[in-house]
C-alpha cells in the first residue's frame, strides 16, 4: 500500500475557503480511530519516503506530533484547533484560507508546515492534558511531553527539556514503542524506540491527551480521561526523576498497569540492546552524512544549523546511559538470584555481539566492540571532526574542518 496517500479521502474542489471541510465534531470513537491510525498507518518514513504524499516536509519533535493530528483530521473531515502564539486568544484551525487555489493535498501540506513554524512543546502544554494510566485511555496517540524547563528547573535537574513523542504501540508486556522526530527541523525518518530515557519532571509534562476543539475553555478536570495519577507513582515528586534508576522505575510502574503478562529478564535486556543498536545505527548515518557535507563543502566547517543536525551530543548521552542500563539490569538480576557478584555490561556481551553497525561504508563493528569506546569517553559528538575521531580511532586534536 502506498504510504499515506490521502487524496481520495479529501474534497476534490480547490475553491474551498478552508484547508479542508470539517463536517462534524470529535467524539470518543474518533479518538479510538486516531489511536488505530497512529498504530497501523503512521509510518516512520512518512516524511522521508518519496512514495508518501507528505514526502519532504521538515519536522522537529513537536511538528511531527501536530502533523499526525492534522493528517488524520483532514482524512476524517474533523476540525483541528491549536494554540496560536502570534496572537493571544487566537487559534490555528483548518478554516484558514491563505492557500485557496491549491490542490486539497497541497493545502494540507502547507498547513502542516505553517503550523510547524508556530507550534512547539510550549503550545503542546495548552493543547493537551494529563491522561489516566489505564487501558481505556492510555493507548497509541497519547503524547509524552517533556516541556522546556525554567532556568531554576534546569539547574535543579541538569535537563533542558523540550521534547514530544507519540505512543505508537503498547506490547503485551507493557513496553511502549514511541515514534518521534527531533531537532533541528529537517526531512527525516522518525525514530522508533521502546527504551525511554526521560520521565515526567513537572506536571505540565508527562503522558498527555489532545484537547478536542470543543474542549478549549473547559476545565481540564472535566475532560474525558483526565487524571494526575502518573504523578502519584514511583515516589514521583517535581524535578526528582533524573537518574537512570528513577526514570526506569517510573516507566515500570506505568508498564505494570498496562501489561497483560510480566516480561522475562531476557525480554527486558533485549529491549535495551535493540535500543543501543538503533541509536548507534542512526549515529553512523549521521556521522557519514555530516562528513559528506564537509567534503562537499571543500573541507570547510558546516554552518551552525548543519553542524547541529549532524552532531550527536544528546544521542551519545543516550547511548552511554543505555549501556550502563544493561549493567543495572544484570546487577538487579544477580541480586534477585542471591549472587554476591555484581552484574555489569559485560554480562550482555553475547547479545551485544549480535548487532553489527556499518560505521563507515564497508567497515563494521558490533555493539560489544563499540562499548569500550563509549565507556572510556572516546566517541566525539561534534560534526567538526572526521569519522575516525568521532568513532574513537584517533584522539581529538584541532577540528578536522577549516
Coordinates of N, CA and C in Angstrom, one line a residue, residues 106-313:
X106 N -2.1 19.8 -1.4 CA -1.1 20.8 -1.2 C -1.5 21.8 -0.1
X107 N -2.8 22.1 0.1 CA -3.2 22.9 1.2 C -2.9 22.3 2.5
X108 N -3.1 21.0 2.6 CA -2.8 20.3 3.9 C -1.3 20.4 4.2
X109 N -0.5 20.1 3.2 CA 1.0 20.1 3.4 C 1.4 21.5 3.8
X110 N 0.9 22.6 3.2 CA 1.2 23.9 3.5 C 0.8 24.2 5.0
X111 N -0.4 23.7 5.3 CA -0.9 23.9 6.7 C 0.0 23.2 7.7
X112 N 0.4 22.0 7.4 CA 1.4 21.3 8.3 C 2.6 22.1 8.5
X113 N 3.2 22.6 7.4 CA 4.5 23.4 7.5 C 4.2 24.7 8.2
X114 N 3.1 25.4 7.9 CA 2.8 26.7 8.6 C 2.6 26.4 10.1
X115 N 1.9 25.4 10.4 CA 1.6 25.1 11.8 C 2.9 24.8 12.5
X116 N 3.8 24.0 11.8 CA 5.0 23.6 12.4 C 6.0 24.7 12.8
X117 N 5.8 25.8 12.0 CA 6.7 27.0 12.3 C 6.2 27.8 13.6
X118 N 5.0 27.5 14.0 CA 4.4 28.2 15.1 C 4.2 27.4 16.4
X119 N 4.1 26.1 16.3 CA 3.8 25.3 17.4 C 5.2 24.8 18.0
X120 N 5.1 24.3 19.2 CA 6.3 23.8 20.0 C 5.8 23.0 21.1
X121 N 6.8 22.5 21.9 CA 6.4 21.9 23.2 C 5.7 22.8 24.1
X122 N 5.9 24.1 24.0 CA 5.1 25.1 24.8 C 3.7 25.1 24.4
X123 N 3.3 25.1 23.1 CA 1.9 25.1 22.8 C 1.3 23.7 23.1
X124 N 2.1 22.7 23.1 CA 1.5 21.4 23.5 C 1.0 21.4 24.9
X125 N 1.6 22.1 25.8 CA 1.2 22.2 27.2 C -0.3 22.7 27.2
X126 N -0.6 23.6 26.3 CA -2.0 24.2 26.3 C -3.0 23.3 25.5
X127 N -2.4 22.6 24.5 CA -3.3 21.8 23.6 C -3.6 20.4 24.0
X128 N -3.0 20.0 25.2 CA -3.1 18.7 25.7 C -3.4 18.7 27.2
X129 N -3.7 17.6 27.8 CA -3.9 17.5 29.2 C -3.5 16.1 29.7
X130 N -3.1 16.0 31.0 CA -2.6 14.7 31.5 C -3.7 13.6 31.5
X131 N -3.3 12.4 31.1 CA -4.2 11.3 30.8 C -4.1 10.2 31.9
X132 N -5.2 9.6 32.1 CA -5.2 8.5 33.1 C -4.4 7.3 32.6
X133 N -3.7 6.6 33.5 CA -2.9 5.5 33.2 C -3.8 4.2 33.3
X134 N -4.6 4.0 32.3 CA -5.4 2.7 32.3 C -5.6 2.4 30.8
X135 N -6.1 1.2 30.6 CA -6.2 0.7 29.2 C -7.4 1.4 28.4
X136 N -8.3 2.1 29.1 CA -9.4 2.8 28.4 C -8.9 4.0 27.7
X137 N -7.9 4.7 28.3 CA -7.5 6.0 27.7 C -6.0 6.1 27.4
X138 N -5.2 5.2 28.0 CA -3.8 5.2 27.6 C -3.5 4.2 26.5
X139 N -3.4 4.8 25.3 CA -3.3 3.9 24.1 C -2.5 4.7 23.0
X140 N -2.2 4.1 21.9 CA -1.5 4.8 20.9 C -2.2 6.1 20.5
X141 N -1.4 7.2 20.3 CA -2.0 8.5 20.1 C -1.8 9.4 21.3
X142 N -1.5 8.8 22.5 CA -1.2 9.6 23.7 C 0.2 10.2 23.4
X143 N 0.5 11.4 23.9 CA 1.7 12.1 23.7 C 2.5 12.1 25.0
X144 N 3.8 11.8 24.9 CA 4.7 12.1 26.0 C 5.4 13.4 25.8
X145 N 5.2 14.3 26.8 CA 5.7 15.7 26.6 C 6.8 16.0 27.7
X146 N 7.9 16.4 27.3 CA 8.9 16.9 28.2 C 9.1 18.4 27.9
X147 N 8.4 19.3 28.7 CA 8.3 20.7 28.3 C 9.7 21.4 28.6
X148 N 9.9 22.5 27.9 CA 11.1 23.2 28.2 C 11.1 23.7 29.6
X149 N 12.2 23.5 30.3 CA 12.2 23.8 31.8 C 12.7 25.3 32.0
X150 N 12.3 25.8 33.1 CA 12.7 27.2 33.5 C 14.2 27.1 33.9
X151 N 14.8 28.2 34.0 CA 16.2 28.3 34.4 C 16.4 27.6 35.8
X152 N 15.5 27.8 36.7 CA 15.6 27.1 38.0 C 15.5 25.6 37.8
X153 N 14.5 25.2 37.0 CA 14.3 23.8 36.8 C 15.5 23.1 36.2
X154 N 16.1 23.8 35.2 CA 17.3 23.3 34.5 C 18.5 23.1 35.5
X155 N 18.7 24.1 36.4 CA 19.7 24.0 37.4 C 19.5 22.9 38.3
X156 N 18.2 22.6 38.7 CA 17.9 21.6 39.7 C 18.0 20.2 39.1
X157 N 17.9 20.0 37.8 CA 17.8 18.7 37.3 C 19.0 18.4 36.3
X158 N 19.6 19.4 35.7 CA 20.6 19.2 34.7 C 19.9 18.9 33.3
X159 N 18.6 18.9 33.2 CA 17.9 18.7 32.0 C 17.4 20.0 31.4
X160 N 17.3 20.1 30.1 CA 16.8 21.2 29.4 C 15.3 21.1 29.1
X161 N 14.9 19.9 28.8 CA 13.5 19.7 28.4 C 13.3 20.1 26.9
X162 N 12.1 20.0 26.4 CA 11.8 20.3 25.1 C 11.7 19.2 24.1
X163 N 10.9 18.2 24.4 CA 10.7 17.0 23.5 C 9.3 16.5 23.6
X164 N 8.8 16.0 22.5 CA 7.5 15.4 22.4 C 7.5 14.2 21.5
X165 N 6.8 13.2 21.8 CA 6.7 12.0 21.0 C 5.3 11.3 21.2
X166 N 4.9 10.5 20.3 CA 3.7 9.7 20.4 C 3.9 8.3 20.9
X167 N 3.0 7.8 21.6 CA 2.9 6.4 21.9 C 2.4 5.8 20.6
X168 N 3.2 4.9 20.0 CA 2.7 4.3 18.8 C 2.2 2.9 19.0
X169 N 2.7 2.2 20.0 CA 2.3 0.8 20.2 C 2.6 0.4 21.6
X170 N 1.7 -0.4 22.2 CA 2.0 -0.9 23.6 C 1.9 -2.4 23.5
X171 N 3.0 -3.1 23.8 CA 3.0 -4.6 23.7 C 2.5 -5.3 24.9
X172 N 2.4 -6.6 24.9 CA 1.7 -7.3 25.9 C 2.4 -7.3 27.2
X173 N 3.7 -6.9 27.2 CA 4.5 -6.8 28.5 C 4.5 -5.3 29.0
X174 N 3.7 -4.5 28.3 CA 3.6 -3.1 28.8 C 4.6 -2.1 28.3
X175 N 5.5 -2.6 27.5 CA 6.5 -1.7 27.0 C 5.9 -0.8 25.8
X176 N 6.2 0.4 25.9 CA 5.7 1.4 24.9 C 6.7 1.7 23.8
X177 N 6.2 1.6 22.6 CA 7.1 2.0 21.5 C 6.7 3.4 21.1
X178 N 7.7 4.3 21.2 CA 7.4 5.7 20.9 C 7.9 6.0 19.5
X179 N 7.3 7.0 18.8 CA 7.7 7.4 17.5 C 7.9 8.9 17.6
X180 N 9.0 9.4 17.0 CA 9.3 10.9 17.2 C 10.3 11.4 16.2
X181 N 10.2 12.7 16.0 CA 11.2 13.4 15.2 C 12.1 14.1 16.3
X182 N 13.0 14.9 15.8 CA 13.9 15.5 16.8 C 14.4 16.9 16.2
X183 N 15.2 17.6 16.9 CA 15.7 18.8 16.5 C 17.1 18.7 15.9
X184 N 17.5 19.5 14.9 CA 16.8 20.6 14.4 C 15.8 20.2 13.3
X185 N 14.9 21.1 12.9 CA 13.9 20.8 11.9 C 14.6 20.3 10.6
X186 N 14.1 19.1 10.1 CA 14.7 18.5 8.9 C 13.8 17.5 8.3
X187 N 14.0 17.1 7.1 CA 13.3 16.0 6.5 C 14.0 14.7 7.0
X188 N 13.3 13.9 7.8 CA 14.0 12.7 8.4 C 13.0 11.6 8.6
X189 N 13.5 10.4 8.7 CA 12.7 9.3 9.1 C 12.5 9.4 10.6
X190 N 11.3 9.2 11.1 CA 11.1 9.3 12.5 C 11.7 8.1 13.2
X191 N 12.1 8.3 14.5 CA 12.7 7.3 15.3 C 11.7 6.5 16.0
X192 N 12.0 5.2 16.2 CA 11.1 4.3 17.0 C 12.0 3.8 18.1
X193 N 11.4 3.8 19.3 CA 12.2 3.4 20.5 C 11.3 2.9 21.6
X194 N 11.7 1.8 22.2 CA 11.0 1.2 23.4 C 11.6 1.5 24.7
X195 N 12.8 2.1 24.7 CA 13.6 2.3 25.9 C 13.6 3.8 26.3
X196 N 12.7 4.2 27.1 CA 12.6 5.7 27.4 C 13.8 6.2 28.2
X197 N 14.2 7.4 27.9 CA 15.4 8.0 28.6 C 15.0 9.2 29.4
X198 N 13.7 9.5 29.5 CA 13.3 10.6 30.4 C 12.0 10.3 31.0
X199 N 11.7 10.9 32.1 CA 10.4 10.7 32.8 C 9.8 12.1 33.0
X200 N 8.6 12.1 33.5 CA 8.0 13.4 33.8 C 8.7 14.1 35.0
X201 N 9.1 15.4 34.7 CA 9.8 16.1 35.8 C 8.8 17.1 36.4
X202 N 7.8 17.6 35.7 CA 6.8 18.5 36.1 C 5.5 18.1 35.7
X203 N 4.4 18.6 36.3 CA 3.1 18.2 36.0 C 2.6 18.7 34.7
X204 N 3.3 19.7 34.1 CA 2.8 20.2 32.8 C 3.4 19.3 31.7
X205 N 4.1 18.3 32.1 CA 4.6 17.3 31.1 C 4.0 15.9 31.3
X206 N 4.8 14.9 31.0 CA 4.3 13.5 31.2 C 3.4 13.1 30.0
X207 N 2.6 12.0 30.2 CA 1.8 11.5 29.2 C 0.5 12.3 29.1
X208 N 0.1 12.7 27.9 CA -1.0 13.7 27.8 C -1.8 13.3 26.6
X209 N -3.0 13.8 26.6 CA -4.1 13.6 25.6 C -4.4 14.9 24.9
X210 N -4.8 14.8 23.6 CA -5.2 16.0 22.9 C -6.5 16.6 23.4
X211 N -6.6 17.9 23.5 CA -7.8 18.6 23.7 C -8.6 18.5 22.3
X212 N -9.8 18.2 22.3 CA -10.6 18.3 21.1 C -11.0 19.8 21.0
X213 N -11.2 20.3 19.7 CA -11.5 21.7 19.5 C -12.6 22.3 20.4
X214 N -13.7 21.5 20.7 CA -14.8 22.0 21.5 C -14.4 22.0 23.0
X215 N -13.2 21.5 23.4 CA -12.9 21.4 24.8 C -12.1 22.6 25.3
X216 N -11.6 23.4 24.4 CA -10.9 24.6 24.8 C -11.8 25.5 25.7
X217 N -11.3 26.0 26.8 CA -12.1 26.8 27.7 C -12.8 25.9 28.8
X218 N -12.8 24.6 28.6 CA -13.4 23.7 29.6 C -12.3 23.3 30.6
X219 N -12.7 23.3 31.9 CA -11.8 22.9 32.9 C -11.3 21.5 32.7
X220 N -9.9 21.3 32.7 CA -9.3 20.0 32.3 C -9.9 18.9 33.2
X221 N -10.2 19.2 34.4 CA -10.7 18.2 35.3 C -12.0 17.6 34.9
X222 N -12.7 18.2 34.0 CA -14.0 17.7 33.4 C -13.8 17.0 32.1
X223 N -12.5 16.9 31.6 CA -12.3 16.3 30.3 C -12.1 14.8 30.4
X224 N -12.6 14.1 29.3 CA -12.5 12.7 29.3 C -11.1 12.1 29.5
X225 N -10.9 11.2 30.4 CA -9.6 10.6 30.6 C -8.6 11.4 31.4
X226 N -9.0 12.6 31.9 CA -8.1 13.4 32.7 C -7.8 12.7 34.0
X227 N -6.5 12.7 34.4 CA -6.0 12.2 35.7 C -4.6 12.7 35.9
X228 N -4.3 12.9 37.2 CA -2.9 13.2 37.6 C -2.3 12.0 38.3
X229 N -2.8 10.8 38.1 CA -2.3 9.6 38.8 C -0.8 9.3 38.4
X230 N -0.4 9.7 37.2 CA 1.0 9.4 36.9 C 2.0 10.2 37.7
X231 N 1.5 11.2 38.4 CA 2.3 12.0 39.4 C 2.2 11.5 40.8
X232 N 1.6 10.3 41.0 CA 1.5 9.7 42.3 C 2.0 8.3 42.3
X233 N 2.9 8.0 41.4 CA 3.5 6.7 41.4 C 5.0 6.8 41.5
X234 N 5.7 5.6 41.8 CA 7.1 5.5 41.9 C 7.8 6.7 42.6
X235 N 7.2 7.1 43.7 CA 7.7 8.2 44.5 C 7.9 9.5 43.7
X236 N 7.0 9.7 42.7 CA 7.2 10.9 41.9 C 7.1 12.2 42.8
X237 N 8.0 13.1 42.5 CA 7.9 14.5 43.0 C 8.5 15.4 42.0
X238 N 8.1 16.7 42.0 CA 8.6 17.6 41.0 C 10.2 17.6 41.0
X239 N 10.7 17.5 39.7 CA 12.1 17.7 39.5 C 13.0 16.5 40.1
X240 N 12.3 15.4 40.4 CA 13.0 14.3 41.1 C 13.6 13.2 40.2
X241 N 12.8 12.8 39.1 CA 13.2 11.6 38.4 C 14.3 11.9 37.4
X242 N 15.5 11.9 37.8 CA 16.6 12.3 37.0 C 17.7 11.2 36.8
X243 N 17.7 10.2 37.6 CA 18.7 9.1 37.5 C 18.1 8.0 36.6
X244 N 19.0 7.2 36.1 CA 18.5 6.0 35.2 C 17.5 5.2 36.0
X245 N 17.9 4.9 37.3 CA 17.0 4.0 38.1 C 15.6 4.7 38.3
X246 N 15.6 6.0 38.7 CA 14.3 6.6 38.9 C 13.5 6.7 37.6
X247 N 14.1 7.0 36.5 CA 13.4 7.0 35.3 C 12.8 5.6 34.9
X248 N 13.6 4.6 35.1 CA 13.2 3.2 34.8 C 12.0 2.9 35.7
X249 N 12.1 3.2 37.0 CA 11.1 2.8 37.9 C 9.7 3.4 37.7
X250 N 9.8 4.7 37.2 CA 8.5 5.4 36.9 C 7.8 4.8 35.7
X251 N 8.6 4.5 34.7 CA 8.0 3.8 33.5 C 7.6 2.4 33.8
X252 N 8.3 1.8 34.7 CA 7.9 0.4 35.0 C 6.6 0.4 35.8
X253 N 6.4 1.4 36.6 CA 5.1 1.5 37.3 C 3.9 1.6 36.3
X254 N 4.2 2.4 35.2 CA 3.2 2.5 34.2 C 3.0 1.2 33.4
X255 N 4.1 0.6 33.1 CA 4.0 -0.7 32.4 C 3.3 -1.8 33.2
X256 N 3.4 -1.8 34.5 CA 2.7 -2.8 35.3 C 1.2 -2.6 35.1
X257 N 0.7 -1.4 34.9 CA -0.7 -1.2 34.8 C -1.2 -1.6 33.4
X258 N -0.3 -1.5 32.4 CA -0.7 -1.7 31.0 C -0.5 -3.1 30.5
X259 N 0.4 -3.9 31.2 CA 0.7 -5.2 30.6 C -0.3 -6.2 30.9
X260 N -0.3 -7.3 30.1 CA -1.1 -8.4 30.3 C -0.3 -9.6 30.8
X261 N 1.0 -9.5 30.7 CA 1.9 -10.5 31.3 C 3.2 -9.9 31.7
X262 N 3.9 -10.5 32.6 CA 5.1 -9.9 33.1 C 6.2 -10.3 32.1
X263 N 7.2 -9.4 31.8 CA 8.3 -9.7 30.9 C 9.3 -10.6 31.5
X264 N 9.9 -11.4 30.7 CA 11.1 -12.1 31.2 C 12.3 -11.2 31.3
X265 N 13.3 -11.7 32.0 CA 14.5 -10.9 32.1 C 15.2 -10.7 30.7
X266 N 15.2 -11.7 29.9 CA 15.8 -11.6 28.6 C 15.0 -10.6 27.7
X267 N 13.7 -10.5 27.9 CA 12.9 -9.6 27.1 C 13.3 -8.1 27.5
X268 N 13.5 -7.9 28.8 CA 13.9 -6.6 29.3 C 15.3 -6.2 28.7
X269 N 16.2 -7.2 28.7 CA 17.6 -6.9 28.2 C 17.5 -6.7 26.7
X270 N 16.7 -7.5 26.0 CA 16.7 -7.3 24.5 C 16.2 -6.0 24.1
X271 N 15.2 -5.4 24.9 CA 14.7 -4.1 24.6 C 15.8 -3.0 24.7
X272 N 16.7 -3.1 25.7 CA 17.8 -2.2 25.8 C 18.8 -2.4 24.7
X273 N 19.1 -3.6 24.4 CA 20.1 -3.9 23.4 C 19.6 -3.4 22.0
X274 N 18.3 -3.6 21.7 CA 17.7 -3.1 20.5 C 17.8 -1.6 20.4
X275 N 17.6 -1.0 21.6 CA 17.7 0.5 21.6 C 19.1 1.0 21.3
X276 N 20.1 0.3 21.9 CA 21.5 0.6 21.6 C 21.8 0.4 20.1
X277 N 21.4 -0.7 19.6 CA 21.6 -1.0 18.2 C 21.0 0.1 17.3
X278 N 19.8 0.5 17.6 CA 19.1 1.6 16.8 C 19.8 2.9 16.9
X279 N 20.2 3.3 18.1 CA 20.8 4.6 18.3 C 22.2 4.6 17.6
X280 N 22.9 3.5 17.7 CA 24.2 3.5 17.0 C 24.1 3.5 15.5
X281 N 23.1 2.8 15.0 CA 22.9 2.7 13.6 C 22.6 4.1 13.0
X282 N 21.7 4.9 13.7 CA 21.4 6.2 13.3 C 22.6 7.1 13.5
X283 N 23.4 6.9 14.5 CA 24.6 7.7 14.7 C 25.5 7.5 13.6
X284 N 25.7 6.3 13.1 CA 26.6 6.0 12.0 C 26.1 6.8 10.7
X285 N 24.8 6.8 10.5 CA 24.3 7.5 9.3 C 24.6 9.0 9.5
X286 N 24.4 9.6 10.7 CA 24.7 11.0 10.9 C 26.1 11.3 10.7
X287 N 27.0 10.5 11.2 CA 28.5 10.7 11.0 C 28.8 10.7 9.6
X288 N 28.3 9.7 8.8 CA 28.7 9.6 7.4 C 28.1 10.8 6.6
X289 N 26.9 11.2 6.9 CA 26.2 12.3 6.2 C 26.9 13.6 6.5
X290 N 27.3 13.8 7.8 CA 27.9 15.0 8.2 C 29.2 15.2 7.5
X291 N 30.0 14.1 7.5 CA 31.4 14.3 6.9 C 31.3 14.4 5.4
X292 N 30.2 13.8 4.8 CA 30.0 14.0 3.3 C 29.7 15.5 3.0
X293 N 28.9 16.1 3.9 CA 28.6 17.6 3.8 C 29.9 18.4 3.9
X294 N 30.8 18.1 4.8 CA 32.0 18.8 5.0 C 32.9 18.6 3.7
X295 N 32.9 17.4 3.2 CA 33.7 17.1 2.0 C 33.1 17.9 0.8
X296 N 31.8 17.9 0.6 CA 31.2 18.7 -0.5 C 31.4 20.2 -0.3
X297 N 31.6 20.6 0.9 CA 31.8 22.0 1.2 C 33.3 22.4 1.1
X298 N 34.1 21.5 0.5 CA 35.5 21.8 0.3 C 36.3 21.7 1.6
X299 N 35.9 20.9 2.5 CA 36.6 20.8 3.8 C 36.3 21.9 4.8
X300 N 35.4 22.8 4.4 CA 35.1 23.9 5.3 C 34.0 23.4 6.3
X301 N 34.1 24.0 7.5 CA 33.2 23.6 8.6 C 31.7 23.9 8.2
X302 N 30.8 23.1 8.7 CA 29.4 23.3 8.4 C 28.8 24.6 9.1
X303 N 27.7 25.1 8.5 CA 27.0 26.2 9.2 C 26.5 25.7 10.6
X304 N 26.2 26.6 11.4 CA 25.7 26.2 12.8 C 24.5 25.2 12.7
X305 N 23.6 25.5 11.8 CA 22.4 24.6 11.7 C 22.8 23.2 11.3
X306 N 23.6 23.1 10.2 CA 24.0 21.8 9.7 C 24.9 21.1 10.8
X307 N 25.8 21.8 11.4 CA 26.6 21.2 12.5 C 25.7 20.6 13.6
X308 N 24.7 21.3 13.9 CA 23.8 20.8 14.9 C 23.1 19.6 14.5
X309 N 22.7 19.6 13.2 CA 21.9 18.5 12.6 C 22.8 17.2 12.6
X310 N 24.1 17.3 12.4 CA 24.9 16.1 12.2 C 25.7 15.8 13.5
X311 N 25.7 16.7 14.5 CA 26.3 16.3 15.8 C 25.4 15.4 16.6
X312 N 26.0 14.7 17.5 CA 25.3 13.6 18.2 C 25.4 13.7 19.7
X313 N 25.4 14.9 20.3 CA 25.6 15.1 21.7 C 24.5 14.4 22.5

